[in-house]
Every structure is written in C-alpha cells, then in structure tokens.
Short mmCIF file of C-alpha atoms in Angstrom, two decimals:
data_model
loop_
_atom_site.label_atom_id
_atom_site.label_comp_id
_atom_site.label_asym_id
_atom_site.label_seq_id
_atom_site.Cartn_x
_atom_site.Cartn_y
_atom_site.Cartn_z
CA ASP R 1 13.23 -3.21 -10.66
CA GLN R 2 11.84 -0.55 -8.55
CA GLN R 3 9.88 1.81 -10.45
CA VAL R 4 9.16 4.38 -7.10
CA LYS R 5 11.80 4.32 -4.93
CA GLN R 6 11.96 6.22 -1.92
CA ASN R 7 16.31 6.79 -0.81
CA SER R 8 15.63 7.97 2.86
CA PRO R 9 14.85 5.06 4.97
CA SER R 10 14.28 7.49 8.10
CA LEU R 11 14.03 10.65 8.63
CA SER R 12 13.94 12.65 12.29
CA VAL R 13 12.85 16.03 12.98
CA GLN R 14 11.67 18.36 15.59
CA GLU R 15 8.17 18.90 16.81
CA GLY R 16 6.96 22.16 15.26
CA ARG R 17 9.39 22.09 11.57
CA ILE R 18 8.92 21.24 8.67
CA SER R 19 9.41 17.64 7.67
CA ILE R 20 10.28 16.78 4.40
CA LEU R 21 9.46 13.42 2.14
CA ASN R 22 10.99 12.82 -1.08
CA CYS R 23 9.99 10.61 -3.40
CA ASP R 24 11.19 9.28 -7.05
CA TYR R 25 10.18 7.14 -9.84
CA THR R 26 10.86 5.79 -13.47
CA ASN R 27 7.70 5.21 -15.52
CA SER R 28 6.81 8.49 -17.19
CA MET R 29 3.16 6.50 -17.60
CA PHE R 30 2.64 7.45 -13.73
CA ASP R 31 -0.13 10.23 -14.08
CA TYR R 32 -1.28 10.06 -10.48
CA PHE R 33 0.77 9.97 -7.24
CA LEU R 34 -0.59 9.27 -3.54
CA TRP R 35 0.96 9.81 0.31
CA TYR R 36 -0.15 6.63 2.61
CA LYS R 37 0.94 7.22 6.28
CA LYS R 38 0.48 3.63 8.15
CA TYR R 39 1.21 3.07 12.13
CA PRO R 40 2.42 0.16 13.38
CA ALA R 41 -0.01 -2.59 13.68
CA GLU R 42 -2.56 -0.70 11.24
CA GLY R 43 -2.96 -1.06 7.51
CA PRO R 44 -2.16 1.95 5.05
CA THR R 45 -4.18 4.99 5.41
CA PHE R 46 -4.48 7.35 2.75
CA LEU R 47 -3.58 10.90 2.95
CA ILE R 48 -2.95 13.09 0.10
CA SER R 49 -3.15 12.75 -3.58
CA ILE R 50 -1.83 14.73 -7.10
CA SER R 51 -2.84 14.14 -10.43
CA SER R 52 0.18 15.08 -13.04
CA ILE R 53 -2.00 17.60 -14.32
CA LYS R 54 -0.88 19.99 -11.06
CA ASP R 55 2.54 20.08 -9.68
CA LYS R 56 1.25 21.43 -6.02
CA ASN R 57 -1.93 19.82 -3.92
CA GLU R 58 -2.40 21.21 -0.60
CA ASP R 59 -4.60 19.63 2.41
CA GLY R 60 -3.77 21.65 6.12
CA ARG R 61 -0.29 20.60 7.05
CA PHE R 62 -0.19 18.03 4.10
CA THR R 63 1.10 19.64 1.03
CA VAL R 64 2.22 17.49 -2.34
CA PHE R 65 5.11 18.67 -4.48
CA LEU R 66 5.50 16.97 -8.00
CA ASN R 67 8.35 17.62 -10.38
CA LYS R 68 7.42 16.45 -13.57
CA SER R 69 10.61 16.66 -15.94
CA ALA R 70 12.79 15.13 -12.93
CA LYS R 71 10.25 12.13 -11.74
CA HIS R 72 9.98 13.54 -7.88
CA LEU R 73 7.43 13.90 -6.03
CA SER R 74 7.84 15.14 -2.11
CA LEU R 75 5.46 15.68 0.63
CA HIS R 76 5.53 18.63 3.20
CA ILE R 77 4.83 18.35 6.15
CA VAL R 78 4.68 21.71 8.54
CA PRO R 79 4.24 22.18 11.39
CA SER R 80 5.64 18.78 12.36
CA GLN R 81 3.78 16.73 15.54
CA PRO R 82 4.54 14.09 17.57
CA GLY R 83 1.65 12.27 16.44
CA ASP R 84 2.59 11.99 12.54
CA SER R 85 5.39 9.69 13.68
CA ALA R 86 4.72 7.03 11.05
CA VAL R 87 6.28 5.13 8.11
CA TYR R 88 5.31 7.11 4.80
CA PHE R 89 4.82 5.10 1.49
CA CYS R 90 4.46 7.03 -1.77
CA ALA R 91 2.48 5.37 -4.56
CA ALA R 92 1.68 5.86 -7.95
CA SER R 93 -0.35 4.27 -10.57
CA GLU R 94 -0.95 5.29 -14.14
CA VAL R 95 -4.69 5.53 -14.47
CA ARG R 96 -5.17 4.14 -18.04
CA ALA R 97 -3.59 0.94 -17.38
CA GLY R 98 -6.19 -0.21 -14.61
CA ASN R 99 -6.59 0.40 -11.02
CA MET R 100 -3.30 -0.84 -9.28
CA LEU R 101 -0.47 1.52 -7.11
CA THR R 102 2.77 0.63 -7.12
CA PHE R 103 4.53 1.47 -3.45
CA GLY R 104 8.10 2.67 -2.63
CA GLY R 105 9.86 1.24 0.30
CA GLY R 106 8.27 3.76 2.73
CA THR R 107 10.21 6.52 5.01
CA ARG R 108 10.02 6.10 8.99
CA LEU R 109 9.34 9.77 10.21
CA MET R 110 10.28 10.01 13.71
CA VAL R 111 8.95 13.55 15.57
CA LYS R 112 10.45 14.43 18.69
CA PRO R 113 9.28 16.14 21.23
CA ASP O 1 -18.49 1.79 8.16
CA ALA O 2 -15.88 -1.11 9.64
CA GLY O 3 -13.80 -0.69 6.79
CA VAL O 4 -11.90 -3.31 5.29
CA ILE O 5 -12.09 -6.62 7.60
CA GLN O 6 -9.33 -8.70 7.55
CA SER O 7 -9.21 -12.43 9.50
CA PRO O 8 -7.28 -13.60 11.39
CA ARG O 9 -4.66 -11.27 12.48
CA HIS O 10 -2.33 -13.47 13.40
CA GLU O 11 -1.01 -16.81 11.81
CA VAL O 12 1.45 -19.15 12.65
CA THR O 13 2.09 -22.71 11.07
CA GLU O 14 4.14 -25.15 9.76
CA MET O 15 5.85 -25.49 7.13
CA GLY O 16 3.63 -27.25 3.95
CA GLN O 17 0.42 -26.40 5.66
CA GLU O 18 -2.11 -24.70 3.89
CA VAL O 19 -3.17 -21.29 5.11
CA THR O 20 -6.43 -19.35 4.35
CA LEU O 21 -6.96 -15.67 4.36
CA ARG O 22 -9.71 -14.06 4.04
CA CYS O 23 -10.93 -10.41 3.27
CA LYS O 24 -14.44 -8.62 3.62
CA PRO O 25 -14.28 -5.25 1.43
CA ILE O 26 -16.00 -1.99 2.05
CA SER O 27 -19.66 -2.29 0.74
CA GLY O 28 -20.08 -1.02 -2.72
CA HIS O 29 -16.11 -0.90 -3.60
CA ASN O 30 -15.50 -2.79 -6.78
CA SER O 31 -11.86 -3.79 -6.80
CA LEU O 32 -10.24 -5.49 -4.21
CA PHE O 33 -6.50 -5.79 -4.01
CA TRP O 34 -4.02 -8.16 -1.71
CA TYR O 35 -0.64 -6.99 -0.90
CA ARG O 36 2.53 -8.15 0.85
CA GLN O 37 4.59 -5.94 3.14
CA THR O 38 8.44 -7.95 3.88
CA MET O 39 11.38 -5.93 4.92
CA MET O 40 13.31 -7.40 1.80
CA ARG O 41 10.52 -6.31 -0.79
CA GLY O 42 8.11 -3.73 0.81
CA LEU O 43 4.50 -3.18 -0.28
CA GLU O 44 3.59 -5.64 -2.68
CA LEU O 45 0.49 -5.88 -5.08
CA LEU O 46 0.04 -9.99 -5.12
CA ILE O 47 -3.58 -9.74 -7.43
CA TYR O 48 -6.76 -7.30 -8.42
CA PHE O 49 -9.83 -7.83 -8.53
CA ASN O 50 -12.18 -5.83 -10.45
CA ASN O 51 -16.23 -6.60 -9.97
CA ASN O 52 -15.06 -9.67 -8.79
CA VAL O 53 -13.09 -10.84 -12.04
CA PRO O 54 -9.05 -10.86 -11.64
CA ILE O 55 -7.51 -8.50 -13.70
CA ASP O 56 -3.69 -8.45 -12.85
CA ASP O 57 -2.41 -11.79 -11.04
CA SER O 58 1.20 -10.97 -12.29
CA GLY O 59 2.36 -10.19 -8.24
CA MET O 60 2.06 -13.64 -7.33
CA PRO O 61 5.01 -15.64 -6.48
CA GLU O 62 4.04 -18.90 -8.01
CA ASP O 63 1.48 -21.31 -8.27
CA ARG O 64 1.25 -22.11 -4.40
CA PHE O 65 -0.34 -19.08 -4.24
CA SER O 66 -4.31 -18.71 -5.46
CA ALA O 67 -6.64 -16.52 -4.78
CA LYS O 68 -10.23 -16.14 -4.82
CA MET O 69 -13.14 -13.88 -5.07
CA PRO O 70 -16.33 -15.70 -4.98
CA ASN O 71 -18.74 -12.61 -4.50
CA ALA O 72 -18.73 -8.73 -3.78
CA SER O 73 -18.21 -9.07 0.06
CA PHE O 74 -15.55 -11.56 0.14
CA SER O 75 -12.04 -13.02 -0.91
CA THR O 76 -9.66 -15.10 0.08
CA LEU O 77 -5.63 -15.33 -0.26
CA LYS O 78 -4.65 -19.01 0.02
CA ILE O 79 -0.36 -20.50 0.42
CA GLN O 80 -0.17 -24.18 -0.07
CA PRO O 81 2.12 -25.34 1.05
CA SER O 82 2.79 -22.67 2.71
CA GLU O 83 6.73 -22.20 3.41
CA PRO O 84 9.00 -20.34 5.78
CA ARG O 85 9.82 -17.27 2.97
CA ASP O 86 6.07 -16.50 2.97
CA SER O 87 6.34 -14.89 6.33
CA ALA O 88 5.56 -11.38 5.92
CA VAL O 89 2.79 -9.17 6.77
CA TYR O 90 -0.09 -9.59 3.76
CA PHE O 91 -2.92 -6.67 3.15
CA CYS O 92 -6.32 -6.16 1.66
CA ALA O 93 -7.76 -3.53 0.18
CA SER O 94 -10.62 -2.10 -1.70
CA ASN O 95 -12.19 1.57 -4.06
CA PHE O 96 -14.61 2.24 -6.22
CA GLN O 97 -13.40 2.75 -9.86
CA TYR O 98 -10.21 4.96 -9.20
CA ASN O 99 -10.09 6.72 -6.07
CA GLU O 100 -7.64 6.16 -2.95
CA GLN O 101 -7.44 2.20 -1.53
CA PHE O 102 -8.77 2.17 1.71
CA PHE O 103 -6.92 -0.84 3.46
CA GLY O 104 -7.47 -3.61 6.26
CA PRO O 105 -5.38 -4.16 9.05
CA GLY O 106 -3.32 -7.01 7.50
CA THR O 107 -2.79 -10.64 8.50
CA ARG O 108 0.70 -11.19 10.36
CA LEU O 109 1.54 -14.82 8.96
CA THR O 110 4.26 -16.56 10.33
CA VAL O 111 5.29 -19.76 8.53
CA LEU O 112 7.68 -22.15 11.01
#
C-alpha cells in the first residue's frame, strides 16, 4: 500500500514556463513534507520542505503548496530551466514517529529549450 | 564537507556471493538510513539508525540482509547470499535530528 503517490511518471515543459509536480498521500498522520531532486548517477538532493502548519513555502523559483484536506501537495517551478530536468521525489514523515521518510515513486521532469 | 560517502559505486557479483556495501555519514549527523531504489518499488527505506542503534528495520526484505553501525562514522549493509532480485541502487543517507536527509551517490548492485 503506497502511502505517498506521484501519479505522473513524467512531465514535459517548455523552458520559461511553469512546471507543476503533484503528490498525494493517504496517511493523515504525516506532518512534514519534502521534495527531493535526483540527477542520473547521483543521490537525491533536498530541494524544499513544508510543515503541516503551513500551506505554502517558497524558495526562489520553487514553491511548495500543501492542501491538508485533500492530502495533496504540489511543487511549482517558475520559470522552468533546462537544468531543472531531473526526477523529482516527494516524501513525507510523521515527526512524532521518528525520522523516517516515505517516498513517492518520482516524476521525471523534462524542460525543453 | 565531503558529504555522505558510499563504496563501492558499482558492484557486480554472482548469485550466492556475499555483498557488503559501505557508508560514511556526514560528520555530526546522528541518524543514518539505508534505502533501495528499484524500478518496481521506487525508493524504499530498508533500515534506520539513530545514535548508532537500529531503530526500525521493518523494511529489510529478509534475513539475507543485515546492517550494522559500529560507530558514528561507518555503516555496512550486507547481503548474504545475494540473488538476482537484489539488483538495485542502494543509497545511504544521514541527517541530524529531524532535518532533511543528505544522500550519498549510491551503489549500483548487479547480481548475475
């Protein structure tokens, strides 16, 4: 049973446009959410996070939105750049239960020049 | 800071052989995680250590897998005997308290 799902395995966007990556979760106890970015032959790198007490967190071109009632979060990248082409994983944790992350299956983003 | 260090980067072995993957976490981090990435199952947590003590090993697939953390700067993941279905990329990650996890570059394991 996948507790964190990324239903779009891939996404293609034109350079300069907005990229929107989506993530759904089923465990209502999750209270901390993260996005990781992964290039080929490298480990995932942390991108941005959000606590369940917020509904938005912004860092430069990256914004994460959290809709707790829908158990849905999204990552917006504006404007998209070719260097953003990578696999993006969303992850969730229940802080009280420890330090463990549950990852989604990933979405491959391709930004075309 | 060198980041999380994993060795080897690539490992090719034959079915039945013992495989040992190694990880050096970032200095000062007190939690260490072993993950496995496959096409079918994505990125899944195998085991998690806090202050060198295994906290949750519910993700370890079976008794053929074992992990140790003898000190704060070193951990191993051992597969004995290895099977073709163990072929995957194995990642080690570390963090301090509940901050974001930092991942190593991974070990690509191929079991023939």
